[in-house]
PDB file of C-alpha atoms in Angstrom:
ATOM      1  CA  MET J 202     -33.590  41.195 -24.671  1.00 49.00           C
ATOM      2  CA  THR J 203     -30.920  43.933 -24.511  1.00 50.00           C
ATOM      3  CA  GLN J 204     -28.020  43.932 -22.029  1.00 49.00           C
ATOM      4  CA  ALA J 205     -29.683  46.717 -20.033  1.00 49.00           C
ATOM      5  CA  GLN J 206     -32.887  44.685 -19.764  1.00 50.00           C
ATOM      6  CA  GLU J 207     -30.883  41.574 -18.700  1.00 47.00           C
ATOM      7  CA  LYS J 208     -29.225  43.555 -15.889  1.00 48.00           C
ATOM      8  CA  ILE J 209     -32.608  44.760 -14.681  1.00 50.00           C
ATOM      9  CA  ALA J 210     -34.151  41.269 -14.900  1.00 51.00           C
ATOM     10  CA  GLY J 211     -31.278  39.735 -12.903  1.00 52.00           C
ATOM     11  CA  PRO J 212     -29.617  36.351 -13.376  1.00 53.00           C
ATOM     12  CA  THR J 213     -31.470  33.611 -15.243  1.00 54.00           C
ATOM     13  CA  PRO J 214     -32.369  30.271 -13.581  1.00 50.00           C
ATOM     14  CA  LYS J 215     -29.572  28.610 -15.567  1.00 46.00           C
ATOM     15  CA  GLU J 216     -27.007  31.079 -14.195  1.00 49.00           C
ATOM     16  CA  ASP J 217     -28.312  30.499 -10.639  1.00 49.00           C
ATOM     17  CA  GLU J 218     -27.907  26.733 -11.140  1.00 44.00           C
ATOM     18  CA  LEU J 219     -24.317  27.177 -12.377  1.00 42.00           C
ATOM     19  CA  LYS J 220     -23.418  29.357  -9.394  1.00 49.00           C
ATOM     20  CA  ALA J 221     -25.010  26.883  -6.967  1.00 45.00           C
ATOM     21  CA  SER J 222     -22.994  23.978  -8.408  1.00 45.00           C
ATOM     22  CA  GLU J 223     -19.805  26.056  -8.482  1.00 48.00           C
ATOM     23  CA  ALA J 224     -19.898  26.824  -4.742  1.00 50.00           C
ATOM     24  CA  PRO J 225     -19.767  23.184  -3.514  1.00 70.00           C
ATOM     25  CA  LEU J 226     -16.974  22.444  -5.996  1.00 70.00           C
ATOM     26  CA  ILE J 227     -14.857  25.281  -4.598  1.00 79.00           C
ATOM     27  CA  GLU J 228     -15.568  24.084  -1.049  1.00 78.00           C
ATOM     28  CA  HIS J 229     -14.488  20.542  -1.947  1.00 75.00           C
ATOM     29  CA  LEU J 230     -11.287  21.787  -3.595  1.00 81.00           C
ATOM     30  CA  THR J 231     -10.516  23.953  -0.561  1.00 84.00           C
ATOM     31  CA  GLU J 232     -11.083  20.974   1.738  1.00 82.00           C
ATOM     32  CA  LEU J 233      -8.883  18.774  -0.477  1.00 83.00           C
ATOM     33  CA  ARG J 234      -6.105  21.377  -0.396  1.00 88.00           C
ATOM     34  CA  THR J 235      -6.295  21.527   3.407  1.00 88.00           C
ATOM     35  CA  ARG J 236      -6.044  17.722   3.719  1.00 88.00           C
ATOM     36  CA  LEU J 237      -3.106  17.639   1.298  1.00 91.00           C
ATOM     37  CA  ILE J 238      -1.287  20.358   3.249  1.00 93.00           C
ATOM     38  CA  TYR J 239      -1.706  18.447   6.520  1.00 91.00           C
ATOM     39  CA  SER J 240      -0.422  15.257   4.883  1.00 91.00           C
ATOM     40  CA  ILE J 241       2.583  17.000   3.315  1.00 94.00           C
ATOM     41  CA  ILE J 242       3.484  18.719   6.600  1.00 95.00           C
ATOM     42  CA  ALA J 243       3.356  15.386   8.457  1.00 93.00           C
ATOM     43  CA  LEU J 244       5.477  13.753   5.747  1.00 94.00           C
ATOM     44  CA  ALA J 245       8.034  16.594   5.774  1.00 95.00           C
ATOM     45  CA  VAL J 246       8.394  16.617   9.578  1.00 96.00           C
ATOM     46  CA  LEU J 247       8.798  12.837   9.719  1.00 94.00           C
ATOM     47  CA  PHE J 248      11.293  12.918   6.835  1.00 95.00           C
ATOM     48  CA  ILE J 249      13.525  15.359   8.732  1.00 95.00           C
ATOM     49  CA  LEU J 250      13.290  13.330  11.938  1.00 96.00           C
ATOM     50  CA  CYS J 251      13.956  10.049  10.131  1.00 94.00           C
ATOM     51  CA  PHE J 252      16.989  11.487   8.353  1.00 94.00           C
ATOM     52  CA  PHE J 253      18.704  12.095  11.703  1.00 94.00           C
ATOM     53  CA  VAL J 254      18.212   8.436  12.645  1.00 94.00           C
ATOM     54  CA  ALA J 255      18.704   7.026   9.138  1.00 94.00           C
ATOM     55  CA  ASP J 256      21.837   5.126  10.247  1.00 93.00           C
ATOM     56  CA  GLN J 257      19.872   3.318  12.963  1.00 94.00           C
ATOM     57  CA  ILE J 258      17.007   2.559  10.541  1.00 93.00           C
ATOM     58  CA  TYR J 259      19.437   1.190   7.973  1.00 94.00           C
ATOM     59  CA  SER J 260      21.054  -0.958  10.658  1.00 93.00           C
ATOM     60  CA  PHE J 261      17.608  -2.343  11.482  1.00 94.00           C
ATOM     61  CA  LEU J 262      17.022  -3.126   7.799  1.00 93.00           C
ATOM     62  CA  LEU J 263      20.283  -5.064   7.831  1.00 93.00           C
ATOM     63  CA  GLY J 264      18.733  -7.540  10.293  1.00 92.00           C
ATOM     64  CA  PRO J 265      17.893 -10.174   7.634  1.00 92.00           C
ATOM     65  CA  PHE J 266      21.420  -9.896   6.200  1.00 92.00           C
ATOM     66  CA  VAL J 267      22.950 -10.447   9.656  1.00 92.00           C
ATOM     67  CA  ALA J 268      20.625 -13.421  10.243  1.00 91.00           C
ATOM     68  CA  ALA J 269      21.630 -14.972   6.916  1.00 89.00           C
ATOM     69  CA  ALA J 270      25.361 -14.324   7.412  1.00 88.00           C
ATOM     70  CA  GLY J 271      25.383 -15.620  10.977  1.00 87.00           C
ATOM     71  CA  SER J 272      26.990 -12.616  12.689  1.00 87.00           C
ATOM     72  CA  PRO J 273      27.379  -8.841  12.214  1.00 87.00           C
ATOM     73  CA  GLU J 274      31.101  -9.295  11.573  1.00 86.00           C
ATOM     74  CA  ALA J 275      30.329 -11.391   8.473  1.00 84.00           C
ATOM     75  CA  VAL J 276      28.320  -8.546   6.879  1.00 87.00           C
ATOM     76  CA  ARG J 277      30.274  -6.091   4.751  1.00 88.00           C
ATOM     77  CA  LEU J 278      28.698  -3.447   2.535  1.00 90.00           C
ATOM     78  CA  ILE J 279      30.379  -0.816   0.382  1.00 90.00           C
ATOM     79  CA  TYR J 280      29.534   2.307  -1.563  1.00 90.00           C
ATOM     80  CA  THR J 281      31.323   3.071  -4.804  1.00 90.00           C
ATOM     81  CA  ALA J 282      30.547   6.774  -5.207  1.00 89.00           C
ATOM     82  CA  PRO J 283      31.166   9.587  -2.688  1.00 89.00           C
ATOM     83  CA  GLN J 284      27.502  10.615  -2.650  1.00 91.00           C
ATOM     84  CA  GLU J 285      25.998   7.107  -2.748  1.00 92.00           C
ATOM     85  CA  PHE J 286      25.547   6.540   0.977  1.00 91.00           C
ATOM     86  CA  PHE J 287      24.171  10.061   1.487  1.00 93.00           C
ATOM     87  CA  PHE J 288      21.447   9.489  -1.117  1.00 94.00           C
ATOM     88  CA  THR J 289      20.829   6.058   0.377  1.00 93.00           C
ATOM     89  CA  LYS J 290      20.171   7.720   3.736  1.00 94.00           C
ATOM     90  CA  LEU J 291      17.771  10.135   2.020  1.00 94.00           C
ATOM     91  CA  SER J 292      15.911   7.160   0.534  1.00 93.00           C
ATOM     92  CA  VAL J 293      15.788   5.471   3.936  1.00 94.00           C
ATOM     93  CA  ALA J 294      14.381   8.648   5.507  1.00 94.00           C
ATOM     94  CA  LEU J 295      11.754   9.070   2.781  1.00 93.00           C
ATOM     95  CA  PHE J 296      10.713   5.410   2.923  1.00 91.00           C
ATOM     96  CA  SER J 297      10.426   5.549   6.717  1.00 91.00           C
ATOM     97  CA  ALA J 298       8.543   8.866   6.642  1.00 92.00           C
ATOM     98  CA  ILE J 299       5.935   7.521   4.207  1.00 88.00           C
ATOM     99  CA  PHE J 300       5.506   4.415   6.333  1.00 86.00           C
ATOM    100  CA  LEU J 301       5.135   6.387   9.588  1.00 88.00           C
ATOM    101  CA  ALA J 302       2.933   9.065   8.011  1.00 88.00           C
ATOM    102  CA  PHE J 303       0.397   6.541   6.717  1.00 85.00           C
ATOM    103  CA  PRO J 304      -1.954   6.903   9.748  1.00 83.00           C
ATOM    104  CA  VAL J 305      -2.016  10.674   9.230  1.00 86.00           C
ATOM    105  CA  ILE J 306      -2.549  10.369   5.472  1.00 85.00           C
ATOM    106  CA  ALA J 307      -5.269   7.743   5.950  1.00 82.00           C
ATOM    107  CA  SER J 308      -7.045   9.884   8.559  1.00 82.00           C
ATOM    108  CA  GLN J 309      -6.978  12.872   6.184  1.00 85.00           C
ATOM    109  CA  ILE J 310      -8.441  10.749   3.382  1.00 82.00           C
ATOM    110  CA  TYR J 311     -11.186   9.565   5.724  1.00 79.00           C
ATOM    111  CA  ALA J 312     -11.864  13.123   6.936  1.00 79.00           C
ATOM    112  CA  PHE J 313     -12.260  14.247   3.314  1.00 79.00           C
ATOM    113  CA  VAL J 314     -14.499  11.355   2.250  1.00 77.00           C
ATOM    114  CA  ALA J 315     -16.569  10.841   5.423  1.00 73.00           C
ATOM    115  CA  PRO J 316     -18.863  13.912   5.114  1.00 74.00           C
ATOM    116  CA  GLY J 317     -20.203  12.533   1.824  1.00 70.00           C
ATOM    117  CA  LEU J 318     -21.050   9.131   3.301  1.00 65.00           C
ATOM    118  CA  TYR J 319     -24.040   7.945   5.274  1.00 65.00           C
ATOM    119  CA  LYS J 320     -23.463   6.814   8.854  1.00 67.00           C
ATOM    120  CA  ASN J 321     -23.687   3.112   7.966  1.00 64.00           C
ATOM    121  CA  GLU J 322     -21.272   3.670   5.038  1.00 63.00           C
ATOM    122  CA  ARG J 323     -18.771   5.371   7.350  1.00 68.00           C
ATOM    123  CA  MET J 324     -18.990   2.463   9.775  1.00 69.00           C
ATOM    124  CA  ALA J 325     -18.448   0.019   6.882  1.00 68.00           C
ATOM    125  CA  PHE J 326     -15.458   2.002   5.581  1.00 72.00           C
ATOM    126  CA  LEU J 327     -13.568   2.193   8.900  1.00 75.00           C
ATOM    127  CA  PRO J 328     -12.634  -1.526   9.180  1.00 78.00           C
ATOM    128  CA  TYR J 329     -10.945  -1.383   5.763  1.00 78.00           C
ATOM    129  CA  LEU J 330      -9.026   1.705   6.813  1.00 79.00           C
ATOM    130  CA  LEU J 331      -7.753  -0.145   9.887  1.00 82.00           C
ATOM    131  CA  ALA J 332      -7.096  -3.426   8.053  1.00 85.00           C
ATOM    132  CA  THR J 333      -4.884  -1.805   5.391  1.00 85.00           C
ATOM    133  CA  PRO J 334      -1.832  -1.030   7.632  1.00 87.00           C
ATOM    134  CA  ILE J 335      -2.257  -4.331   9.494  1.00 89.00           C
ATOM    135  CA  CYS J 336      -2.105  -6.350   6.266  1.00 88.00           C
ATOM    136  CA  PHE J 337       0.878  -4.278   5.118  1.00 89.00           C
ATOM    137  CA  LEU J 338       2.717  -4.976   8.386  1.00 90.00           C
ATOM    138  CA  VAL J 339       2.006  -8.711   8.114  1.00 91.00           C
ATOM    139  CA  GLY J 340       3.449  -8.759   4.597  1.00 90.00           C
ATOM    140  CA  ALA J 341       6.494  -6.701   5.647  1.00 91.00           C
ATOM    141  CA  ALA J 342       7.102  -8.958   8.667  1.00 92.00           C
ATOM    142  CA  LEU J 343       7.020 -12.034   6.422  1.00 91.00           C
ATOM    143  CA  VAL J 344       9.738 -10.447   4.273  1.00 91.00           C
ATOM    144  CA  TYR J 345      11.898  -9.299   7.177  1.00 92.00           C
ATOM    145  CA  TYR J 346      11.789 -12.451   9.287  1.00 92.00           C
ATOM    146  CA  GLY J 347      11.208 -15.127   6.659  1.00 89.00           C
ATOM    147  CA  VAL J 348      11.784 -14.521   2.969  1.00 88.00           C
ATOM    148  CA  MET J 349      14.720 -12.097   3.098  1.00 90.00           C
ATOM    149  CA  PRO J 350      17.008 -14.200   5.373  1.00 90.00           C
ATOM    150  CA  LEU J 351      16.314 -17.299   3.269  1.00 88.00           C
ATOM    151  CA  ALA J 352      16.942 -15.451  -0.014  1.00 86.00           C
ATOM    152  CA  LEU J 353      20.173 -13.882   1.262  1.00 89.00           C
ATOM    153  CA  GLY J 354      21.303 -17.265   2.584  1.00 87.00           C
ATOM    154  CA  PHE J 355      20.713 -18.653  -0.925  1.00 86.00           C
ATOM    155  CA  PHE J 356      22.844 -15.887  -2.480  1.00 86.00           C
ATOM    156  CA  LEU J 357      25.586 -16.155   0.174  1.00 85.00           C
ATOM    157  CA  GLY J 358      25.771 -19.883  -0.475  1.00 84.00           C
ATOM    158  CA  MET J 359      27.114 -19.126  -3.943  1.00 83.00           C
ATOM    159  CA  GLN J 360      30.355 -17.745  -2.521  1.00 81.00           C
ATOM    160  CA  GLN J 361      33.309 -20.015  -3.158  1.00 81.00           C
ATOM    161  CA  THR J 362      37.057 -20.374  -3.367  1.00 77.00           C
ATOM    162  CA  ASP J 363      38.281 -22.301  -6.413  1.00 76.00           C
ATOM    163  CA  PRO J 364      41.260 -24.732  -6.385  1.00 77.00           C
ATOM    164  CA  ASN J 365      43.581 -21.946  -7.569  1.00 76.00           C
ATOM    165  CA  GLY J 366      42.806 -19.908  -4.463  1.00 75.00           C
ATOM    166  CA  VAL J 367      40.569 -17.365  -6.225  1.00 79.00           C
ATOM    167  CA  THR J 368      37.783 -16.205  -3.899  1.00 82.00           C
ATOM    168  CA  ILE J 369      34.341 -15.304  -5.193  1.00 83.00           C
ATOM    169  CA  GLU J 370      32.720 -13.213  -2.499  1.00 84.00           C
ATOM    170  CA  MET J 371      29.451 -11.281  -2.351  1.00 84.00           C
ATOM    171  CA  VAL J 372      30.184  -7.659  -1.443  1.00 86.00           C
ATOM    172  CA  THR J 373      26.951  -5.668  -1.638  1.00 89.00           C
ATOM    173  CA  ARG J 374      26.571  -1.958  -2.251  1.00 92.00           C
ATOM    174  CA  VAL J 375      24.511  -0.074   0.341  1.00 93.00           C
ATOM    175  CA  SER J 376      22.133   1.300  -2.309  1.00 92.00           C
ATOM    176  CA  GLU J 377      21.590  -2.108  -3.914  1.00 92.00           C
ATOM    177  CA  TYR J 378      20.732  -3.756  -0.601  1.00 92.00           C
ATOM    178  CA  LEU J 379      18.300  -0.961   0.278  1.00 92.00           C
ATOM    179  CA  SER J 380      16.683  -1.238  -3.161  1.00 90.00           C
ATOM    180  CA  LEU J 381      16.269  -5.002  -2.729  1.00 89.00           C
ATOM    181  CA  ILE J 382      14.701  -4.927   0.731  1.00 91.00           C
ATOM    182  CA  MET J 383      12.494  -1.900  -0.064  1.00 90.00           C
ATOM    183  CA  THR J 384      11.223  -3.603  -3.228  1.00 87.00           C
ATOM    184  CA  LEU J 385      10.355  -6.757  -1.305  1.00 88.00           C
ATOM    185  CA  LEU J 386       8.759  -4.881   1.614  1.00 89.00           C
ATOM    186  CA  LEU J 387       6.581  -2.822  -0.726  1.00 87.00           C
ATOM    187  CA  ALA J 388       5.741  -5.793  -2.964  1.00 87.00           C
ATOM    188  CA  PHE J 389       4.641  -7.997  -0.071  1.00 89.00           C
ATOM    189  CA  GLY J 390       2.901  -5.139   1.747  1.00 88.00           C
ATOM    190  CA  VAL J 391       0.864  -4.144  -1.317  1.00 86.00           C
ATOM    191  CA  CYS J 392       0.065  -7.721  -2.357  1.00 87.00           C
ATOM    192  CA  PHE J 393      -1.179  -8.479   1.154  1.00 89.00           C
ATOM    193  CA  GLN J 394      -3.944  -5.919   0.555  1.00 87.00           C
ATOM    194  CA  LEU J 395      -5.686  -8.519  -1.624  1.00 88.00           C
ATOM    195  CA  PRO J 396      -8.316  -9.519   1.004  1.00 88.00           C
ATOM    196  CA  VAL J 397      -9.013  -5.858   1.800  1.00 86.00           C
ATOM    197  CA  ILE J 398      -9.546  -4.945  -1.868  1.00 85.00           C
ATOM    198  CA  LEU J 399     -11.698  -7.977  -2.698  1.00 86.00           C
ATOM    199  CA  THR J 400     -13.929  -7.666   0.367  1.00 85.00           C
ATOM    200  CA  LEU J 401     -14.356  -3.936  -0.306  1.00 81.00           C
ATOM    201  CA  LEU J 402     -15.451  -4.711  -3.877  1.00 81.00           C
ATOM    202  CA  ALA J 403     -17.862  -7.307  -2.498  1.00 81.00           C
ATOM    203  CA  GLN J 404     -19.187  -4.764   0.003  1.00 78.00           C
ATOM    204  CA  ILE J 405     -20.260  -2.436  -2.810  1.00 74.00           C
ATOM    205  CA  GLY J 406     -21.606  -5.312  -4.908  1.00 75.00           C
ATOM    206  CA  LEU J 407     -19.057  -5.366  -7.745  1.00 79.00           C
ATOM    207  CA  ILE J 408     -17.966  -8.986  -7.178  1.00 82.00           C
ATOM    208  CA  GLY J 409     -19.316 -12.062  -5.435  1.00 82.00           C
ATOM    209  CA  VAL J 410     -18.051 -15.373  -4.160  1.00 84.00           C
ATOM    210  CA  ASP J 411     -19.137 -17.091  -7.387  1.00 86.00           C
ATOM    211  CA  ASN J 412     -16.916 -14.711  -9.383  1.00 86.00           C
ATOM    212  CA  LEU J 413     -13.881 -15.520  -7.256  1.00 87.00           C
ATOM    213  CA  LYS J 414     -14.459 -19.268  -7.584  1.00 87.00           C
ATOM    214  CA  LYS J 415     -14.820 -18.918 -11.347  1.00 89.00           C
ATOM    215  CA  TRP J 416     -11.648 -16.786 -11.583  1.00 89.00           C
ATOM    216  CA  ARG J 417      -9.547 -19.090  -9.360  1.00 89.00           C
ATOM    217  CA  LYS J 418      -7.530 -20.702 -12.185  1.00 89.00           C
ATOM    218  CA  TYR J 419      -6.796 -17.321 -13.746  1.00 90.00           C
ATOM    219  CA  ALA J 420      -5.860 -15.926 -10.333  1.00 89.00           C
ATOM    220  CA  ILE J 421      -3.303 -18.713  -9.833  1.00 90.00           C
ATOM    221  CA  VAL J 422      -1.596 -17.853 -13.131  1.00 92.00           C
ATOM    222  CA  ALA J 423      -1.711 -14.107 -12.355  1.00 91.00           C
ATOM    223  CA  ILE J 424      -0.224 -14.643  -8.875  1.00 90.00           C
ATOM    224  CA  ILE J 425       2.677 -16.689 -10.288  1.00 90.00           C
ATOM    225  CA  ILE J 426       3.392 -13.965 -12.876  1.00 91.00           C
ATOM    226  CA  ILE J 427       3.201 -11.201 -10.246  1.00 88.00           C
ATOM    227  CA  ALA J 428       5.530 -13.100  -7.905  1.00 85.00           C
ATOM    228  CA  ALA J 429       8.043 -13.624 -10.703  1.00 85.00           C
ATOM    229  CA  PHE J 430       7.877  -9.953 -11.735  1.00 85.00           C
ATOM    230  CA  LEU J 431       8.059  -8.302  -8.298  1.00 80.00           C
ATOM    231  CA  THR J 432      10.717 -10.448  -6.621  1.00 79.00           C
ATOM    232  CA  PRO J 433      14.399 -11.111  -7.417  1.00 76.00           C
ATOM    233  CA  PRO J 434      15.128 -14.028  -9.771  1.00 74.00           C
ATOM    234  CA  ASP J 435      15.514 -16.618  -7.039  1.00 76.00           C
ATOM    235  CA  PRO J 436      13.026 -19.389  -6.241  1.00 82.00           C
ATOM    236  CA  ILE J 437      12.835 -18.607  -2.507  1.00 81.00           C
ATOM    237  CA  SER J 438      11.525 -15.049  -2.942  1.00 82.00           C
ATOM    238  CA  GLN J 439       9.120 -16.055  -5.698  1.00 84.00           C
ATOM    239  CA  ILE J 440       7.678 -18.985  -3.753  1.00 87.00           C
ATOM    240  CA  GLY J 441       7.657 -16.836  -0.600  1.00 86.00           C
ATOM    241  CA  LEU J 442       5.317 -14.355  -2.317  1.00 86.00           C
ATOM    242  CA  ALA J 443       3.268 -16.757  -4.464  1.00 89.00           C
ATOM    243  CA  VAL J 444       2.249 -19.185  -1.695  1.00 90.00           C
ATOM    244  CA  PRO J 445       0.945 -16.510   0.750  1.00 89.00           C
ATOM    245  CA  LEU J 446      -0.932 -14.814  -2.105  1.00 90.00           C
ATOM    246  CA  LEU J 447      -2.638 -18.074  -3.021  1.00 91.00           C
ATOM    247  CA  LEU J 448      -3.622 -18.549   0.636  1.00 91.00           C
ATOM    248  CA  LEU J 449      -4.842 -14.944   0.801  1.00 90.00           C
ATOM    249  CA  TYR J 450      -6.974 -15.500  -2.303  1.00 90.00           C
ATOM    250  CA  GLU J 451      -8.635 -18.498  -0.663  1.00 90.00           C
ATOM    251  CA  LEU J 452      -9.107 -16.445   2.506  1.00 89.00           C
ATOM    252  CA  SER J 453     -10.687 -13.723   0.357  1.00 88.00           C
ATOM    253  CA  VAL J 454     -13.164 -16.239  -1.097  1.00 87.00           C
ATOM    254  CA  PHE J 455     -14.282 -17.071   2.455  1.00 88.00           C
ATOM    255  CA  ALA J 456     -14.398 -13.392   3.534  1.00 85.00           C
ATOM    256  CA  VAL J 457     -16.274 -12.303   0.408  1.00 84.00           C
ATOM    257  CA  GLY J 458     -18.848 -15.041   1.053  1.00 85.00           C
ATOM    258  CA  ILE J 459     -19.534 -13.595   4.520  1.00 84.00           C
ATOM    259  CA  VAL J 460     -19.681 -10.005   3.233  1.00 81.00           C
ATOM    260  CA  GLU J 461     -21.971 -10.996   0.360  1.00 80.00           C
ATOM    261  CA  LYS J 462     -24.439 -12.743   2.677  1.00 82.00           C
ATOM    262  CA  ARG J 463     -24.574  -9.687   4.952  1.00 79.00           C
ATOM    263  CA  ARG J 464     -25.054  -7.353   1.991  1.00 75.00           C
ATOM    264  CA  LEU J 465     -27.845  -9.429   0.473  1.00 75.00           C
ATOM    265  CA  LYS J 466     -29.571  -9.673   3.856  1.00 77.00           C
ATOM    266  CA  ARG J 467     -29.303  -5.900   4.326  1.00 74.00           C
ATOM    267  CA  GLU J 468     -30.694  -5.257   0.833  1.00 71.00           C
ATOM    268  CA  ALA J 469     -33.567  -7.667   1.440  1.00 75.00           C
ATOM    269  CA  GLU J 470     -34.468  -5.930   4.718  1.00 72.00           C
ATOM    270  CA  LEU J 471     -34.332  -2.541   2.988  1.00 71.00           C
ATOM    271  CA  ALA J 472     -36.603  -3.754   0.168  1.00 72.00           C
ATOM    272  CA  ARG J 473     -39.053  -5.190   2.731  1.00 74.00           C
ATOM    273  CA  ASP J 474     -39.131  -1.870   4.612  1.00 68.00           C
ATOM    274  CA  LEU J 475     -39.851   0.007   1.387  1.00 70.00           C
ATOM    275  CA  GLU J 476     -42.726  -2.322   0.536  1.00 69.00           C
ATOM    276  CA  GLU J 477     -44.259  -1.746   3.975  1.00 64.00           C
TER     277      GLU J 477
END
């Protein structure tokens, strides 16, 4: 067939199929771009607002240090480069903006994914979306009120004055303290998502309660390694992360058992309806 004849005949079925598949892809990419723009705008606005109150946020983050030292007067931090505290404030603002923007980002993710889900799938997805920030906050609260004051008390206890009158004192840089508490907050917050992740995998049928029981001994070793890798080299922080993770794993075994029973019951009812 010549080119003139092809023009007269019009597009082939294969070309029609390619055009039909191309249109939804462009729509999805446009929708994804819109959701990303909304998320970036929310993050940028919150970053600017948080930068103006970065001093107050940093003072709040100093709470565990004050609790470990006993009084605000006993806490002394320094910065050793002219620009160090400025960049520390930028980091504080960015960290706070990401934390505060999570509801917006999560809602945009849900708005992008939800149209492709059935109604029952959307209802099953929502609890995990709500549980994620709650578990993160529980992990962060454990760091702020429990692990961090104990760890700092351990480090402060190493200060001493030798018989010759030489004083060994812990004077922390502002950037180093922020790096330490941010690392612990993120580590605990992410690790506390363990029940959410495992129950979600059970919901879609990738794992079951028997798998978790079989993997328990390997999970214990993995948790100890993760705790040693993510936390500072002190026993308090490592135990403070390892013990809650072990408890969360056992909680996940119980939760996955409930989710698995519900899923199997739902699948059995669906199979019975199809047979009828």
